[in-house]
Amino acid sequence: ALEDLSAVARRSRASLEQLDVGGNTLGDGLMAVLQSASGQPICEKLSRLAVPWCGLTKACARQLSTLLIDTPCLTDIDVAGNHVFVDEEGNPPDLFSTRLMMMLWYPDMLRLNLSNCGLMGAHIRNSGMRSRHITHLWLKGNELCDSDMDARLCVALCRCSAMLVFNISSNRLTIASLPAVTGLLNAWQHLRQLWLHPQHGDSRPLTLPSGQAAIVDVMDKKSFVAVAGLCRGLVEMSVCRAWVSDDDGEELPGLRRPGLSMYVGDV
């Protein structure tokens, strides 16, 4: 399959605008083929690259970075399900993974899917977070925790005022991140989909582990509910019950409304 793709890339005179090879476990060799094609006519107008669940690893971070540099029209990238940021030995982000994140977060990016990539907060903080035009951002199933939702990250995300879809479910966030999420909602007046809750079958909750006390003022919950209720463009949202319930477990009023499809679940 890689040989066929390589032959097409070398010989084709046509210019692709979208390339989707998702679900084909081609491995890191795929990046070598795509990098070699980046200077060919086939990639001159390439604006969308989708390589989800292709078996890519951290070893191809350098090649993927080079591909992004050589393909300036790319504004929509999907690398979900590839372990391009995973370090099996738990080492901090190295030069190549940091460079890759810098390229993925470049100013003209519109849609970015980094779900299930082994992403940590350090990758995002080291990237410079230069994009202000992102409309769709998927960070589901990574290693982000409460400390990653710091002022630097939130300020960078708040600048993305055109955000339409934001998915940060199935990370290591707890209810302590609620004020940060509320701040994002205040900035994203056009938001349509917000995913904060683990999807069915996920095992990592957004609430604190059993036995730990969550020190969250009820006013934080009320603020979140009030701000979410004012996001009139919001049509889909998933959230843990603990984020929107009072001390007696009753859901706070003001969140549910016509036109909003909402999943409030227990973990």
Short mmCIF file of C-alpha atoms in Angstrom, two decimals:
data_model
loop_
_atom_site.label_atom_id
_atom_site.label_comp_id
_atom_site.label_asym_id
_atom_site.label_seq_id
_atom_site.Cartn_x
_atom_site.Cartn_y
_atom_site.Cartn_z
CA ALA A 1 0.00 0.00 0.00
CA LEU A 2 2.84 2.41 0.78
CA GLU A 3 4.44 1.66 -2.59
CA ASP A 4 1.18 2.45 -4.38
CA LEU A 5 0.73 5.71 -2.49
CA SER A 6 4.32 6.71 -3.19
CA ALA A 7 3.90 6.01 -6.92
CA VAL A 8 0.75 8.12 -7.10
CA ALA A 9 2.42 10.98 -5.24
CA ARG A 10 5.39 11.00 -7.62
CA ARG A 11 3.49 10.72 -10.88
CA SER A 12 0.26 12.61 -10.35
CA ARG A 13 -0.03 16.04 -11.93
CA ALA A 14 -3.30 16.80 -10.17
CA SER A 15 -3.45 18.79 -6.92
CA LEU A 16 -5.28 17.26 -3.99
CA GLU A 17 -7.14 19.48 -1.55
CA GLN A 18 -7.86 16.67 0.92
CA LEU A 19 -6.04 13.46 1.77
CA ASP A 20 -7.58 10.93 4.16
CA VAL A 21 -5.85 7.60 4.74
CA GLY A 22 -7.26 7.08 8.23
CA GLY A 23 -7.59 3.60 9.66
CA ASN A 24 -4.85 2.11 7.51
CA THR A 25 -2.09 0.84 9.78
CA LEU A 26 0.70 2.00 7.51
CA GLY A 27 3.04 2.98 10.34
CA ASP A 28 5.78 5.58 10.32
CA GLY A 29 6.61 4.77 6.70
CA LEU A 30 3.51 6.76 5.77
CA MET A 31 5.18 9.99 6.92
CA ALA A 32 8.24 9.29 4.77
CA VAL A 33 5.99 8.90 1.73
CA LEU A 34 4.01 12.04 2.49
CA GLN A 35 7.13 14.06 3.20
CA SER A 36 8.62 13.06 -0.14
CA ALA A 37 5.38 14.16 -1.81
CA SER A 38 5.30 17.56 -0.13
CA GLY A 39 7.27 19.19 -2.93
CA GLN A 40 5.19 17.58 -5.68
CA PRO A 41 2.17 19.11 -7.48
CA ILE A 42 -0.16 16.67 -5.70
CA CYS A 43 0.35 18.54 -2.40
CA GLU A 44 0.44 22.13 -3.64
CA LYS A 45 -3.15 22.86 -2.56
CA LEU A 46 -3.48 20.30 0.21
CA SER A 47 -5.57 21.89 2.97
CA ARG A 48 -6.73 18.81 4.90
CA LEU A 49 -4.59 15.89 6.03
CA ALA A 50 -6.28 13.07 7.94
CA VAL A 51 -4.10 10.21 9.18
CA PRO A 52 -6.03 8.98 12.25
CA TRP A 53 -5.25 5.54 13.67
CA CYS A 54 -2.47 4.82 11.19
CA GLY A 55 0.01 3.39 13.68
CA LEU A 56 2.27 6.43 13.73
CA THR A 57 4.73 6.77 16.60
CA LYS A 58 6.92 9.45 18.12
CA ALA A 59 9.67 8.38 15.72
CA CYS A 60 7.96 10.20 12.86
CA ALA A 61 7.62 13.55 14.68
CA ARG A 62 10.49 15.09 12.71
CA GLN A 63 9.09 14.02 9.34
CA LEU A 64 5.60 15.24 10.21
CA SER A 65 7.01 18.62 11.26
CA THR A 66 8.85 18.94 7.94
CA LEU A 67 5.70 18.00 6.03
CA LEU A 68 3.80 20.78 7.80
CA ILE A 69 6.49 23.31 6.91
CA ASP A 70 6.52 22.27 3.24
CA THR A 71 2.72 22.26 2.89
CA PRO A 72 1.66 25.81 3.82
CA CYS A 73 -1.99 25.40 2.77
CA LEU A 74 -2.73 22.87 5.51
CA THR A 75 -5.34 24.21 7.92
CA ASP A 76 -7.09 20.96 8.92
CA ILE A 77 -5.05 18.13 10.47
CA ASP A 78 -6.24 14.92 12.10
CA VAL A 79 -3.61 12.73 13.76
CA ALA A 80 -5.96 11.14 16.34
CA GLY A 81 -5.07 7.73 17.67
CA ASN A 82 -1.38 7.95 16.78
CA HIS A 83 1.20 7.89 19.57
CA VAL A 84 3.19 10.79 18.16
CA PHE A 85 3.69 12.32 21.62
CA VAL A 86 3.99 9.14 23.68
CA ASP A 87 7.27 8.51 25.49
CA GLU A 88 7.22 5.00 26.90
CA GLU A 89 9.92 5.90 29.46
CA GLY A 90 8.07 8.93 30.76
CA ASN A 91 10.68 11.45 29.61
CA PRO A 92 9.76 15.13 29.20
CA PRO A 93 8.97 16.37 25.66
CA ASP A 94 12.04 16.32 23.45
CA LEU A 95 13.04 18.73 20.67
CA PHE A 96 11.20 16.92 17.89
CA SER A 97 7.87 16.50 19.72
CA THR A 98 8.02 20.14 20.85
CA ARG A 99 8.74 21.27 17.30
CA LEU A 100 5.86 19.17 16.02
CA MET A 101 3.45 20.79 18.46
CA MET A 102 4.70 24.24 17.42
CA MET A 103 3.90 23.43 13.81
CA LEU A 104 0.49 21.95 14.61
CA TRP A 105 -0.45 25.07 16.57
CA TYR A 106 0.70 27.53 13.92
CA PRO A 107 -1.30 30.75 13.30
CA ASP A 108 -3.48 29.66 10.36
CA MET A 109 -4.68 26.31 11.76
CA LEU A 110 -8.47 25.94 11.73
CA ARG A 111 -9.21 22.33 12.72
CA LEU A 112 -6.91 20.20 14.83
CA ASN A 113 -7.59 16.69 16.14
CA LEU A 114 -5.02 15.50 18.67
CA SER A 115 -7.22 12.95 20.44
CA ASN A 116 -5.54 9.87 21.93
CA CYS A 117 -2.03 11.02 21.02
CA GLY A 118 -0.34 10.89 24.42
CA LEU A 119 -0.43 14.67 24.63
CA MET A 120 0.68 16.31 27.89
CA GLY A 121 0.38 19.86 29.11
CA ALA A 122 4.10 20.43 28.56
CA HIS A 123 3.68 19.85 24.84
CA ILE A 124 1.06 22.59 24.62
CA ARG A 125 2.91 25.06 26.86
CA ASN A 126 6.14 24.63 24.87
CA SER A 127 4.37 25.13 21.55
CA GLY A 128 3.86 28.87 21.89
CA MET A 129 0.16 28.37 21.06
CA ARG A 130 0.16 30.91 18.25
CA SER A 131 -3.12 30.09 16.53
CA ARG A 132 -6.06 32.39 17.09
CA HIS A 133 -8.24 31.02 14.31
CA ILE A 134 -8.92 27.44 15.43
CA THR A 135 -12.60 26.57 15.21
CA HIS A 136 -12.46 22.85 16.00
CA LEU A 137 -10.12 21.42 18.65
CA TRP A 138 -10.19 17.81 19.84
CA LEU A 139 -7.92 16.88 22.77
CA LYS A 140 -9.85 13.84 23.97
CA GLY A 141 -8.15 10.90 25.67
CA ASN A 142 -4.80 12.49 26.49
CA GLU A 143 -2.86 13.17 29.70
CA LEU A 144 -3.97 16.73 30.50
CA CYS A 145 -4.56 17.45 34.20
CA ASP A 146 -5.79 20.34 36.34
CA SER A 147 -2.38 22.02 36.53
CA ASP A 148 -2.30 22.17 32.73
CA MET A 149 -5.38 24.39 32.72
CA ASP A 150 -3.24 27.28 33.90
CA ALA A 151 -3.47 30.95 32.99
CA ARG A 152 -1.10 30.62 30.05
CA LEU A 153 -3.09 27.88 28.35
CA CYS A 154 -6.46 29.47 29.09
CA VAL A 155 -5.37 32.87 27.79
CA ALA A 156 -4.15 31.24 24.57
CA LEU A 157 -7.40 29.32 24.16
CA CYS A 158 -9.51 32.39 24.94
CA ARG A 159 -7.87 34.13 21.98
CA CYS A 160 -9.48 31.52 19.73
CA SER A 161 -12.73 33.47 19.77
CA ALA A 162 -14.16 31.62 16.76
CA MET A 163 -14.14 28.23 18.54
CA LEU A 164 -17.10 26.06 17.52
CA VAL A 165 -16.18 22.59 18.82
CA PHE A 166 -14.06 21.78 21.88
CA ASN A 167 -13.54 18.24 23.17
CA ILE A 168 -11.35 17.70 26.21
CA SER A 169 -13.12 14.63 27.59
CA SER A 170 -11.32 11.56 28.96
CA ASN A 171 -8.27 13.44 30.23
CA ARG A 172 -7.13 13.65 33.86
CA LEU A 173 -9.05 16.80 34.68
CA THR A 174 -11.12 17.03 37.83
CA ILE A 175 -13.81 19.38 39.03
CA ALA A 176 -11.01 21.75 40.13
CA SER A 177 -10.72 22.82 36.48
CA LEU A 178 -14.26 24.15 36.49
CA PRO A 179 -13.35 27.87 36.85
CA ALA A 180 -10.92 27.59 33.92
CA VAL A 181 -13.57 25.99 31.71
CA THR A 182 -16.04 28.70 32.71
CA GLY A 183 -13.55 31.32 31.56
CA LEU A 184 -13.29 29.62 28.18
CA LEU A 185 -17.05 29.59 27.78
CA ASN A 186 -17.12 33.32 28.49
CA ALA A 187 -14.71 33.88 25.59
CA TRP A 188 -16.29 31.48 23.11
CA GLN A 189 -19.56 33.12 22.20
CA HIS A 190 -20.00 31.01 19.05
CA LEU A 191 -19.34 27.60 20.63
CA ARG A 192 -21.68 24.84 19.42
CA GLN A 193 -20.28 21.64 20.95
CA LEU A 194 -18.57 21.17 24.32
CA TRP A 195 -17.42 17.74 25.52
CA LEU A 196 -16.17 17.48 29.10
CA HIS A 197 -17.45 14.09 30.18
CA PRO A 198 -15.87 10.69 29.49
CA GLN A 199 -17.60 8.91 26.65
CA HIS A 200 -19.31 5.58 27.30
CA GLY A 201 -16.76 2.98 28.34
CA ASP A 202 -14.01 5.43 29.26
CA SER A 203 -12.43 4.81 32.63
CA ARG A 204 -10.85 8.14 33.53
CA PRO A 205 -13.38 10.44 35.21
CA LEU A 206 -13.51 14.19 35.38
CA THR A 207 -14.33 14.05 39.08
CA LEU A 208 -11.86 13.62 41.88
CA PRO A 209 -11.01 10.01 42.79
CA SER A 210 -13.07 8.36 45.49
CA GLY A 211 -12.00 9.42 48.98
CA GLN A 212 -10.65 12.83 47.95
CA ALA A 213 -12.55 15.97 48.87
CA ALA A 214 -13.24 18.41 46.06
CA ILE A 215 -12.68 21.92 47.33
CA VAL A 216 -14.93 23.72 44.89
CA ASP A 217 -17.19 26.55 45.94
CA VAL A 218 -20.81 26.09 44.92
CA MET A 219 -20.50 29.53 43.33
CA ASP A 220 -18.04 28.05 40.82
CA LYS A 221 -20.68 25.54 39.79
CA LYS A 222 -23.37 28.21 39.56
CA SER A 223 -21.09 30.40 37.46
CA PHE A 224 -20.42 27.53 35.06
CA VAL A 225 -24.12 26.76 34.73
CA ALA A 226 -25.00 30.43 34.22
CA VAL A 227 -22.35 31.00 31.56
CA ALA A 228 -23.17 27.75 29.74
CA GLY A 229 -26.82 28.72 29.78
CA LEU A 230 -25.98 32.02 28.07
CA CYS A 231 -24.15 30.27 25.22
CA ARG A 232 -27.17 30.29 22.94
CA GLY A 233 -25.27 28.73 20.05
CA LEU A 234 -24.44 25.66 22.15
CA VAL A 235 -26.34 22.66 20.78
CA GLU A 236 -24.42 19.72 22.31
CA MET A 237 -22.71 19.32 25.67
CA SER A 238 -21.57 16.47 27.90
CA VAL A 239 -20.53 16.99 31.50
CA CYS A 240 -20.18 15.10 34.79
CA ARG A 241 -23.07 15.44 37.20
CA ALA A 242 -20.70 16.66 39.93
CA TRP A 243 -19.95 19.77 37.88
CA VAL A 244 -23.58 20.90 37.75
CA SER A 245 -25.10 19.59 41.00
CA ASP A 246 -25.47 21.05 44.46
CA ASP A 247 -24.27 19.38 47.64
CA ASP A 248 -27.43 17.26 47.74
CA GLY A 249 -26.83 15.92 44.23
CA GLU A 250 -29.62 17.96 42.68
CA GLU A 251 -28.92 19.46 39.28
CA LEU A 252 -28.60 23.24 39.40
CA PRO A 253 -31.33 25.06 37.48
CA GLY A 254 -30.78 27.12 34.36
CA LEU A 255 -28.70 24.78 32.23
CA ARG A 256 -31.24 22.77 30.28
CA ARG A 257 -33.10 24.59 27.53
CA PRO A 258 -34.75 23.86 24.18
CA GLY A 259 -32.23 23.26 21.41
CA LEU A 260 -29.49 21.98 23.72
CA SER A 261 -28.77 18.27 23.62
CA MET A 262 -27.05 17.51 26.89
CA TYR A 263 -25.61 14.42 28.57
CA VAL A 264 -25.14 14.68 32.33
CA GLY A 265 -23.75 11.44 33.66
CA ASP A 266 -22.37 9.81 36.77
CA VAL A 267 -18.90 8.32 36.84
#
